[in-house]
mmCIF file with all atom_site columns, C-alpha atoms in Angstrom:
data_model
loop_
_atom_site.group_PDB
_atom_site.id
_atom_site.type_symbol
_atom_site.label_atom_id
_atom_site.label_alt_id
_atom_site.label_comp_id
_atom_site.label_asym_id
_atom_site.label_entity_id
_atom_site.label_seq_id
_atom_site.pdbx_PDB_ins_code
_atom_site.Cartn_x
_atom_site.Cartn_y
_atom_site.Cartn_z
_atom_site.occupancy
_atom_site.B_iso_or_equiv
_atom_site.pdbx_formal_charge
_atom_site.auth_seq_id
_atom_site.auth_comp_id
_atom_site.auth_asym_id
_atom_site.auth_atom_id
_atom_site.pdbx_PDB_model_num
ATOM 1   C CA . MET D 1 1   ? 1.862   -12.123 -9.379  1.00 88.00 ? 1   MET D CA 1
ATOM 2   C CA . ALA D 1 2   ? 4.631   -13.422 -11.623 1.00 91.00 ? 2   ALA D CA 1
ATOM 3   C CA . ARG D 1 3   ? 3.051   -11.921 -14.731 1.00 91.00 ? 3   ARG D CA 1
ATOM 4   C CA . GLY D 1 4   ? 2.755   -8.559  -13.019 1.00 89.00 ? 4   GLY D CA 1
ATOM 5   C CA . ILE D 1 5   ? 6.408   -8.682  -11.986 1.00 91.00 ? 5   ILE D CA 1
ATOM 6   C CA . TYR D 1 6   ? 7.460   -9.802  -15.449 1.00 92.00 ? 6   TYR D CA 1
ATOM 7   C CA . HIS D 1 7   ? 5.609   -6.987  -17.225 1.00 90.00 ? 7   HIS D CA 1
ATOM 8   C CA . ALA D 1 8   ? 6.201   -4.216  -14.668 1.00 90.00 ? 8   ALA D CA 1
ATOM 9   C CA . THR D 1 9   ? 8.377   -1.293  -15.664 1.00 88.00 ? 9   THR D CA 1
ATOM 10  C CA . LYS D 1 10  ? 9.679   -0.980  -12.095 1.00 89.00 ? 10  LYS D CA 1
ATOM 11  C CA . ILE D 1 11  ? 9.192   -3.092  -8.968  1.00 92.00 ? 11  ILE D CA 1
ATOM 12  C CA . ASN D 1 12  ? 9.001   -1.131  -5.707  1.00 88.00 ? 12  ASN D CA 1
ATOM 13  C CA . THR D 1 13  ? 9.102   -2.492  -2.195  1.00 88.00 ? 13  THR D CA 1
ATOM 14  C CA . VAL D 1 14  ? 8.760   -0.969  1.255   1.00 84.00 ? 14  VAL D CA 1
ATOM 15  C CA . SER D 1 15  ? 12.491  -0.816  1.948   1.00 87.00 ? 15  SER D CA 1
ATOM 16  C CA . PRO D 1 16  ? 15.903  -1.574  0.466   1.00 90.00 ? 16  PRO D CA 1
ATOM 17  C CA . THR D 1 17  ? 16.224  -4.475  2.914   1.00 92.00 ? 17  THR D CA 1
ATOM 18  C CA . TYR D 1 18  ? 12.954  -6.021  1.761   1.00 92.00 ? 18  TYR D CA 1
ATOM 19  C CA . ALA D 1 19  ? 13.972  -5.542  -1.878  1.00 94.00 ? 19  ALA D CA 1
ATOM 20  C CA . ARG D 1 20  ? 17.023  -7.713  -1.139  1.00 95.00 ? 20  ARG D CA 1
ATOM 21  C CA . GLU D 1 21  ? 15.020  -10.230 0.912   1.00 96.00 ? 21  GLU D CA 1
ATOM 22  C CA . ILE D 1 22  ? 12.508  -10.982 -1.848  1.00 95.00 ? 22  ILE D CA 1
ATOM 23  C CA . MET D 1 23  ? 15.338  -11.890 -4.215  1.00 96.00 ? 23  MET D CA 1
ATOM 24  C CA . THR D 1 24  ? 16.358  -14.815 -1.985  1.00 96.00 ? 24  THR D CA 1
ATOM 25  C CA . PRO D 1 25  ? 14.864  -18.313 -1.966  1.00 96.00 ? 25  PRO D CA 1
ATOM 26  C CA . MET D 1 26  ? 13.803  -17.839 1.649   1.00 94.00 ? 26  MET D CA 1
ATOM 27  C CA . GLY D 1 27  ? 12.085  -14.485 1.121   1.00 93.00 ? 27  GLY D CA 1
ATOM 28  C CA . GLY D 1 28  ? 10.930  -14.661 -2.484  1.00 93.00 ? 28  GLY D CA 1
ATOM 29  C CA . ALA D 1 29  ? 7.951   -17.014 -2.085  1.00 92.00 ? 29  ALA D CA 1
ATOM 30  C CA . GLY D 1 30  ? 8.874   -18.785 -5.291  1.00 94.00 ? 30  GLY D CA 1
ATOM 31  C CA . LEU D 1 31  ? 9.326   -15.520 -7.200  1.00 95.00 ? 31  LEU D CA 1
ATOM 32  C CA . ASP D 1 32  ? 12.959  -14.967 -6.234  1.00 95.00 ? 32  ASP D CA 1
ATOM 33  C CA . GLY D 1 33  ? 14.358  -16.220 -9.556  1.00 96.00 ? 33  GLY D CA 1
ATOM 34  C CA . LEU D 1 34  ? 12.200  -13.818 -11.542 1.00 96.00 ? 34  LEU D CA 1
ATOM 35  C CA . LEU D 1 35  ? 13.006  -10.988 -9.145  1.00 97.00 ? 35  LEU D CA 1
ATOM 36  C CA . ARG D 1 36  ? 16.731  -11.696 -9.412  1.00 97.00 ? 36  ARG D CA 1
ATOM 37  C CA . HIS D 1 37  ? 16.361  -11.662 -13.197 1.00 96.00 ? 37  HIS D CA 1
ATOM 38  C CA . ARG D 1 38  ? 14.730  -8.209  -12.854 1.00 95.00 ? 38  ARG D CA 1
ATOM 39  C CA . HIS D 1 39  ? 17.153  -7.032  -10.131 1.00 95.00 ? 39  HIS D CA 1
ATOM 40  C CA . GLY D 1 40  ? 17.920  -3.787  -11.953 1.00 95.00 ? 40  GLY D CA 1
ATOM 41  C CA . ASP D 1 41  ? 14.252  -2.824  -11.738 1.00 94.00 ? 41  ASP D CA 1
ATOM 42  C CA . VAL D 1 42  ? 13.706  -3.841  -8.098  1.00 94.00 ? 42  VAL D CA 1
ATOM 43  C CA . HIS D 1 43  ? 13.871  -0.836  -5.772  1.00 90.00 ? 43  HIS D CA 1
ATOM 44  C CA . GLY D 1 44  ? 13.245  -0.450  -2.074  1.00 88.00 ? 44  GLY D CA 1
ATOM 45  C CA . ILE D 1 45  ? 11.948  2.925   -0.965  1.00 82.00 ? 45  ILE D CA 1
ATOM 46  C CA . LEU D 1 46  ? 12.438  3.373   2.750   1.00 79.00 ? 46  LEU D CA 1
ATOM 47  C CA . ASN D 1 47  ? 9.263   4.845   4.182   1.00 73.00 ? 47  ASN D CA 1
ATOM 48  C CA . GLY D 1 48  ? 8.459   5.631   0.562   1.00 65.00 ? 48  GLY D CA 1
ATOM 49  C CA . LEU D 1 49  ? 6.069   8.472   1.077   1.00 71.00 ? 49  LEU D CA 1
ATOM 50  C CA . ASP D 1 50  ? 6.064   11.560  -1.115  1.00 72.00 ? 50  ASP D CA 1
ATOM 51  C CA . TYR D 1 51  ? 4.669   14.198  1.225   1.00 78.00 ? 51  TYR D CA 1
ATOM 52  C CA . ASP D 1 52  ? 3.898   16.531  -1.676  1.00 78.00 ? 52  ASP D CA 1
ATOM 53  C CA . VAL D 1 53  ? 1.581   13.907  -3.175  1.00 77.00 ? 53  VAL D CA 1
ATOM 54  C CA . TRP D 1 54  ? 0.242   12.323  0.039   1.00 83.00 ? 54  TRP D CA 1
ATOM 55  C CA . ASN D 1 55  ? -0.685  15.569  1.754   1.00 92.00 ? 55  ASN D CA 1
ATOM 56  C CA . PRO D 1 56  ? -4.217  15.564  3.222   1.00 94.00 ? 56  PRO D CA 1
ATOM 57  C CA . VAL D 1 57  ? -4.359  19.366  3.038   1.00 95.00 ? 57  VAL D CA 1
ATOM 58  C CA . ALA D 1 58  ? -3.930  19.412  -0.750  1.00 93.00 ? 58  ALA D CA 1
ATOM 59  C CA . ASP D 1 59  ? -5.105  15.941  -1.825  1.00 92.00 ? 59  ASP D CA 1
ATOM 60  C CA . VAL D 1 60  ? -7.668  16.401  -4.617  1.00 91.00 ? 60  VAL D CA 1
ATOM 61  C CA . ASN D 1 61  ? -8.793  12.772  -4.157  1.00 91.00 ? 61  ASN D CA 1
ATOM 62  C CA . LEU D 1 62  ? -10.227 13.445  -0.709  1.00 95.00 ? 62  LEU D CA 1
ATOM 63  C CA . ALA D 1 63  ? -13.845 14.472  -0.284  1.00 96.00 ? 63  ALA D CA 1
ATOM 64  C CA . ARG D 1 64  ? -12.762 16.890  2.470   1.00 96.00 ? 64  ARG D CA 1
ATOM 65  C CA . PRO D 1 65  ? -9.110  17.945  2.769   1.00 96.00 ? 65  PRO D CA 1
ATOM 66  C CA . PHE D 1 66  ? -7.955  18.221  6.388   1.00 96.00 ? 66  PHE D CA 1
ATOM 67  C CA . ASP D 1 67  ? -5.088  19.201  8.647   1.00 96.00 ? 67  ASP D CA 1
ATOM 68  C CA . LEU D 1 68  ? -4.335  18.928  12.362  1.00 95.00 ? 68  LEU D CA 1
ATOM 69  C CA . ARG D 1 69  ? -6.954  21.582  13.194  1.00 97.00 ? 69  ARG D CA 1
ATOM 70  C CA . THR D 1 70  ? -9.710  19.962  11.106  1.00 97.00 ? 70  THR D CA 1
ATOM 71  C CA . LEU D 1 71  ? -9.328  16.255  11.840  1.00 96.00 ? 71  LEU D CA 1
ATOM 72  C CA . ASP D 1 72  ? -13.108 15.962  12.165  1.00 95.00 ? 72  ASP D CA 1
ATOM 73  C CA . ARG D 1 73  ? -13.290 16.201  8.340   1.00 96.00 ? 73  ARG D CA 1
ATOM 74  C CA . ARG D 1 74  ? -11.858 12.685  8.115   1.00 95.00 ? 74  ARG D CA 1
ATOM 75  C CA . ALA D 1 75  ? -15.334 11.319  8.865   1.00 96.00 ? 75  ALA D CA 1
ATOM 76  C CA . ALA D 1 76  ? -16.583 12.736  5.553   1.00 96.00 ? 76  ALA D CA 1
ATOM 77  C CA . ASN D 1 77  ? -13.668 11.053  3.770   1.00 95.00 ? 77  ASN D CA 1
ATOM 78  C CA . LYS D 1 78  ? -14.485 7.739   5.397   1.00 95.00 ? 78  LYS D CA 1
ATOM 79  C CA . GLY D 1 79  ? -18.116 8.026   4.299   1.00 96.00 ? 79  GLY D CA 1
ATOM 80  C CA . ALA D 1 80  ? -17.089 8.933   0.739   1.00 96.00 ? 80  ALA D CA 1
ATOM 81  C CA . LEU D 1 81  ? -14.760 5.926   0.575   1.00 93.00 ? 81  LEU D CA 1
ATOM 82  C CA . GLN D 1 82  ? -17.432 3.597   1.934   1.00 94.00 ? 82  GLN D CA 1
ATOM 83  C CA . ALA D 1 83  ? -19.833 4.882   -0.733  1.00 95.00 ? 83  ALA D CA 1
ATOM 84  C CA . ARG D 1 84  ? -17.239 4.504   -3.488  1.00 93.00 ? 84  ARG D CA 1
ATOM 85  C CA . LEU D 1 85  ? -16.577 0.904   -2.458  1.00 90.00 ? 85  LEU D CA 1
ATOM 86  C CA . GLY D 1 86  ? -20.281 0.088   -2.193  1.00 92.00 ? 86  GLY D CA 1
ATOM 87  C CA . LEU D 1 87  ? -20.056 -0.421  1.559   1.00 92.00 ? 87  LEU D CA 1
ATOM 88  C CA . PRO D 1 88  ? -22.717 0.671   4.027   1.00 93.00 ? 88  PRO D CA 1
ATOM 89  C CA . GLN D 1 89  ? -21.950 4.195   5.199   1.00 94.00 ? 89  GLN D CA 1
ATOM 90  C CA . ARG D 1 90  ? -21.655 3.642   8.925   1.00 94.00 ? 90  ARG D CA 1
ATOM 91  C CA . SER D 1 91  ? -19.758 5.895   11.268  1.00 93.00 ? 91  SER D CA 1
ATOM 92  C CA . ASP D 1 92  ? -19.862 3.256   14.030  1.00 94.00 ? 92  ASP D CA 1
ATOM 93  C CA . VAL D 1 93  ? -17.894 0.677   12.027  1.00 90.00 ? 93  VAL D CA 1
ATOM 94  C CA . PRO D 1 94  ? -14.121 0.971   11.675  1.00 89.00 ? 94  PRO D CA 1
ATOM 95  C CA . LEU D 1 95  ? -12.683 1.131   8.181   1.00 88.00 ? 95  LEU D CA 1
ATOM 96  C CA . VAL D 1 96  ? -9.277  -0.511  8.081   1.00 81.00 ? 96  VAL D CA 1
ATOM 97  C CA . ALA D 1 97  ? -6.838  -0.791  5.188   1.00 73.00 ? 97  ALA D CA 1
ATOM 98  C CA . MET D 1 98  ? -3.531  -2.591  5.291   1.00 65.00 ? 98  MET D CA 1
ATOM 99  C CA . VAL D 1 99  ? -0.626  -2.826  2.903   1.00 64.00 ? 99  VAL D CA 1
ATOM 100 C CA . THR D 1 100 ? 1.616   -5.704  3.874   1.00 63.00 ? 100 THR D CA 1
ATOM 101 C CA . ARG D 1 101 ? 3.910   -8.400  2.624   1.00 58.00 ? 101 ARG D CA 1
ATOM 102 C CA . SER D 1 102 ? 2.277   -11.382 0.993   1.00 59.00 ? 102 SER D CA 1
ATOM 103 C CA . MET D 1 103 ? 4.191   -13.915 3.060   1.00 56.00 ? 103 MET D CA 1
ATOM 104 C CA . ARG D 1 104 ? 3.075   -16.217 5.844   1.00 57.00 ? 104 ARG D CA 1
ATOM 105 C CA . LYS D 1 105 ? 5.835   -15.236 8.256   1.00 53.00 ? 105 LYS D CA 1
ATOM 106 C CA . ARG D 1 106 ? 4.414   -11.731 8.573   1.00 48.00 ? 106 ARG D CA 1
ATOM 107 C CA . ALA D 1 107 ? 0.776   -12.416 7.787   1.00 45.00 ? 107 ALA D CA 1
ATOM 108 C CA . SER D 1 108 ? -1.875  -10.954 10.009  1.00 44.00 ? 108 SER D CA 1
ATOM 109 C CA . ALA D 1 109 ? -3.834  -13.332 12.198  1.00 45.00 ? 109 ALA D CA 1
ATOM 110 C CA . SER D 1 110 ? -7.053  -11.491 11.435  1.00 43.00 ? 110 SER D CA 1
ATOM 111 C CA . ARG D 1 111 ? -8.658  -11.868 8.065   1.00 46.00 ? 111 ARG D CA 1
ATOM 112 C CA . GLY D 1 112 ? -11.390 -9.753  6.570   1.00 47.00 ? 112 GLY D CA 1
ATOM 113 C CA . MET D 1 113 ? -12.871 -8.568  3.339   1.00 44.00 ? 113 MET D CA 1
ATOM 114 C CA . SER D 1 114 ? -10.338 -7.380  0.803   1.00 45.00 ? 114 SER D CA 1
ATOM 115 C CA . CYS D 1 115 ? -10.980 -4.972  -2.017  1.00 45.00 ? 115 CYS D CA 1
ATOM 116 C CA . THR D 1 116 ? -8.948  -4.214  -5.114  1.00 42.00 ? 116 THR D CA 1
ATOM 117 C CA . CYS D 1 117 ? -9.858  -0.768  -6.351  1.00 40.00 ? 117 CYS D CA 1
#
């Protein structure tokens, strides 16, 4: 993690508050010194979602674009993602993804398979 932070052009977090938290000894998980050193490149983007990019109607990365009237198309996207990840293509099994902090205080109690793609 430290090497990634050191070599990153910019460091983005989920909010301005979290950007400040990770630069403290209590919230930095041992990386706070490096993050403080890079403070000019640490940015918190509140609800950092670009709706022009993350738009399921126009997303070229989806197998089947969808909107509120065509939510049933999401099943095809789930199957395409399962295939891409080498997972069994099963409609009866939930597919869950989570982006979260890498700290114990907020860690999820449930653990499962993780994939870096």
